[in-house]
PDB file of C-alpha atoms in Angstrom:
ATOM      1  CA  UNK A  22       0.029  -0.020  -0.080  1.00 44.00           C
ATOM      2  CA  UNK A  23       3.042   2.282   0.196  1.00 47.00           C
ATOM      3  CA  UNK A  24       3.288   2.312  -3.458  1.00 50.00           C
ATOM      4  CA  UNK A  25      -0.246   3.471  -3.838  1.00 48.00           C
ATOM      5  CA  UNK A  26       0.264   6.532  -1.589  1.00 62.00           C
ATOM      6  CA  UNK A  27      -2.833   5.603   0.546  1.00 69.00           C
ATOM      7  CA  UNK A  28      -2.938   5.731   4.263  1.00 80.00           C
ATOM      8  CA  UNK A  29      -4.437   3.034   6.531  1.00 80.00           C
ATOM      9  CA  UNK A  30      -7.595   5.031   7.190  1.00 86.00           C
ATOM     10  CA  UNK A  31      -8.042   6.095   3.605  1.00 85.00           C
ATOM     11  CA  UNK A  32      -7.384   2.187   2.783  1.00 82.00           C
ATOM     12  CA  UNK A  33     -10.279   1.035   5.216  1.00 85.00           C
ATOM     13  CA  UNK A  34     -12.342   3.668   3.653  1.00 88.00           C
ATOM     14  CA  UNK A  35     -11.816   2.922  -0.047  1.00 88.00           C
ATOM     15  CA  UNK A  36     -11.500  -0.967   0.923  1.00 87.00           C
ATOM     16  CA  UNK A  37     -15.168  -0.408   2.316  1.00 89.00           C
ATOM     17  CA  UNK A  38     -16.401   1.340  -0.496  1.00 91.00           C
ATOM     18  CA  UNK A  39     -14.882  -1.132  -3.176  1.00 91.00           C
ATOM     19  CA  UNK A  40     -16.325  -4.130  -1.294  1.00 90.00           C
ATOM     20  CA  UNK A  41     -19.781  -2.706  -1.104  1.00 91.00           C
ATOM     21  CA  UNK A  42     -19.665  -1.979  -4.831  1.00 93.00           C
ATOM     22  CA  UNK A  43     -18.413  -5.537  -5.409  1.00 92.00           C
ATOM     23  CA  UNK A  44     -21.159  -6.902  -3.204  1.00 91.00           C
ATOM     24  CA  UNK A  45     -23.733  -4.911  -5.166  1.00 92.00           C
ATOM     25  CA  UNK A  46     -22.139  -6.116  -8.561  1.00 94.00           C
ATOM     26  CA  UNK A  47     -21.876  -9.609  -7.547  1.00 91.00           C
ATOM     27  CA  UNK A  48     -25.291  -9.778  -5.759  1.00 90.00           C
ATOM     28  CA  UNK A  49     -23.761 -11.018  -2.643  1.00 87.00           C
ATOM     29  CA  UNK A  50     -24.977 -10.379   0.977  1.00 84.00           C
ATOM     30  CA  UNK A  51     -22.192  -9.580   3.504  1.00 83.00           C
ATOM     31  CA  UNK A  52     -21.658  -7.201   6.201  1.00 83.00           C
ATOM     32  CA  UNK A  53     -19.664  -3.824   6.580  1.00 85.00           C
ATOM     33  CA  UNK A  54     -16.404  -5.548   8.145  1.00 88.00           C
ATOM     34  CA  UNK A  55     -16.501  -8.109   5.304  1.00 87.00           C
ATOM     35  CA  UNK A  56     -16.894  -5.743   2.838  1.00 86.00           C
ATOM     36  CA  UNK A  57     -14.014  -3.647   4.142  1.00 86.00           C
ATOM     37  CA  UNK A  58     -11.798  -6.762   4.304  1.00 89.00           C
ATOM     38  CA  UNK A  59     -12.865  -8.038   0.858  1.00 88.00           C
ATOM     39  CA  UNK A  60     -11.886  -4.277  -0.352  1.00 86.00           C
ATOM     40  CA  UNK A  61      -8.471  -4.339   1.106  1.00 88.00           C
ATOM     41  CA  UNK A  62      -7.573  -7.960   0.337  1.00 90.00           C
ATOM     42  CA  UNK A  63      -9.357  -7.398  -3.091  1.00 87.00           C
ATOM     43  CA  UNK A  64      -6.742  -4.427  -3.748  1.00 86.00           C
ATOM     44  CA  UNK A  65      -3.584  -6.488  -2.641  1.00 86.00           C
ATOM     45  CA  UNK A  66      -4.690  -9.448  -4.985  1.00 86.00           C
ATOM     46  CA  UNK A  67      -5.616  -7.370  -7.913  1.00 86.00           C
ATOM     47  CA  UNK A  68      -2.432  -5.274  -7.705  1.00 84.00           C
ATOM     48  CA  UNK A  69      -0.298  -8.560  -7.467  1.00 86.00           C
ATOM     49  CA  UNK A  70      -2.009 -10.061 -10.706  1.00 87.00           C
ATOM     50  CA  UNK A  71      -1.658  -6.583 -12.494  1.00 86.00           C
ATOM     51  CA  UNK A  72       1.721  -6.221 -11.594  1.00 86.00           C
ATOM     52  CA  UNK A  73       2.451  -9.441 -13.430  1.00 90.00           C
ATOM     53  CA  UNK A  74       1.372  -7.701 -16.832  1.00 90.00           C
ATOM     54  CA  UNK A  75       3.254  -4.684 -15.810  1.00 88.00           C
ATOM     55  CA  UNK A  76       0.252  -2.574 -14.812  1.00 85.00           C
ATOM     56  CA  UNK A  77       0.442  -0.344 -11.885  1.00 81.00           C
ATOM     57  CA  UNK A  78      -2.437   1.552 -10.412  1.00 80.00           C
ATOM     58  CA  UNK A  79      -1.834   4.344  -7.829  1.00 77.00           C
ATOM     59  CA  UNK A  80      -3.682   6.799  -5.797  1.00 81.00           C
ATOM     60  CA  UNK A  81      -7.181   6.575  -4.542  1.00 86.00           C
ATOM     61  CA  UNK A  82      -8.962   5.942  -7.722  1.00 89.00           C
ATOM     62  CA  UNK A  83      -6.378   3.184  -8.723  1.00 86.00           C
ATOM     63  CA  UNK A  84      -6.867   1.655  -5.213  1.00 86.00           C
ATOM     64  CA  UNK A  85     -10.643   1.903  -5.467  1.00 90.00           C
ATOM     65  CA  UNK A  86     -10.512  -0.057  -9.087  1.00 90.00           C
ATOM     66  CA  UNK A  87      -8.096  -2.642  -7.735  1.00 89.00           C
ATOM     67  CA  UNK A  88     -10.128  -3.267  -4.595  1.00 89.00           C
ATOM     68  CA  UNK A  89     -13.260  -3.624  -6.604  1.00 92.00           C
ATOM     69  CA  UNK A  90     -11.641  -5.909  -9.073  1.00 90.00           C
ATOM     70  CA  UNK A  91     -10.011  -8.027  -6.405  1.00 90.00           C
ATOM     71  CA  UNK A  92     -13.269  -8.129  -4.329  1.00 91.00           C
ATOM     72  CA  UNK A  93     -15.232  -9.536  -7.317  1.00 92.00           C
ATOM     73  CA  UNK A  94     -12.333 -12.082  -7.667  1.00 90.00           C
ATOM     74  CA  UNK A  95     -12.594 -13.014  -4.440  1.00 90.00           C
ATOM     75  CA  UNK A  96     -16.534 -13.347  -4.200  1.00 90.00           C
ATOM     76  CA  UNK A  97     -16.167 -15.569  -7.250  1.00 91.00           C
ATOM     77  CA  UNK A  98     -13.354 -17.822  -5.965  1.00 91.00           C
ATOM     78  CA  UNK A  99     -15.746 -18.074  -2.712  1.00 88.00           C
ATOM     79  CA  UNK A 100     -18.653 -19.224  -4.534  1.00 89.00           C
ATOM     80  CA  UNK A 101     -16.621 -21.732  -6.636  1.00 93.00           C
ATOM     81  CA  UNK A 102     -15.142 -23.084  -3.344  1.00 91.00           C
ATOM     82  CA  UNK A 103     -18.489 -23.298  -1.447  1.00 86.00           C
ATOM     83  CA  UNK A 104     -19.992 -25.363  -4.329  1.00 79.00           C
TER      84      UNK A 104
END
């Protein structure tokens, strides 16, 4: 998260927004804490995947996009594992 220039409080807020957006997009039903965790972990996962392709997202908007994409991936993986 140091590369993205986003502090911890901002990461929690942006992670919550990204997790909530992913929850609505994927028609999932999770709580606030899970949305925050999905957004933060999703941003880490998405940034790791994008760095393999040489793509780097930075700042608030980049963190939000990465969190949304990563949270959607994590929700989809969760659904696959549950089945």
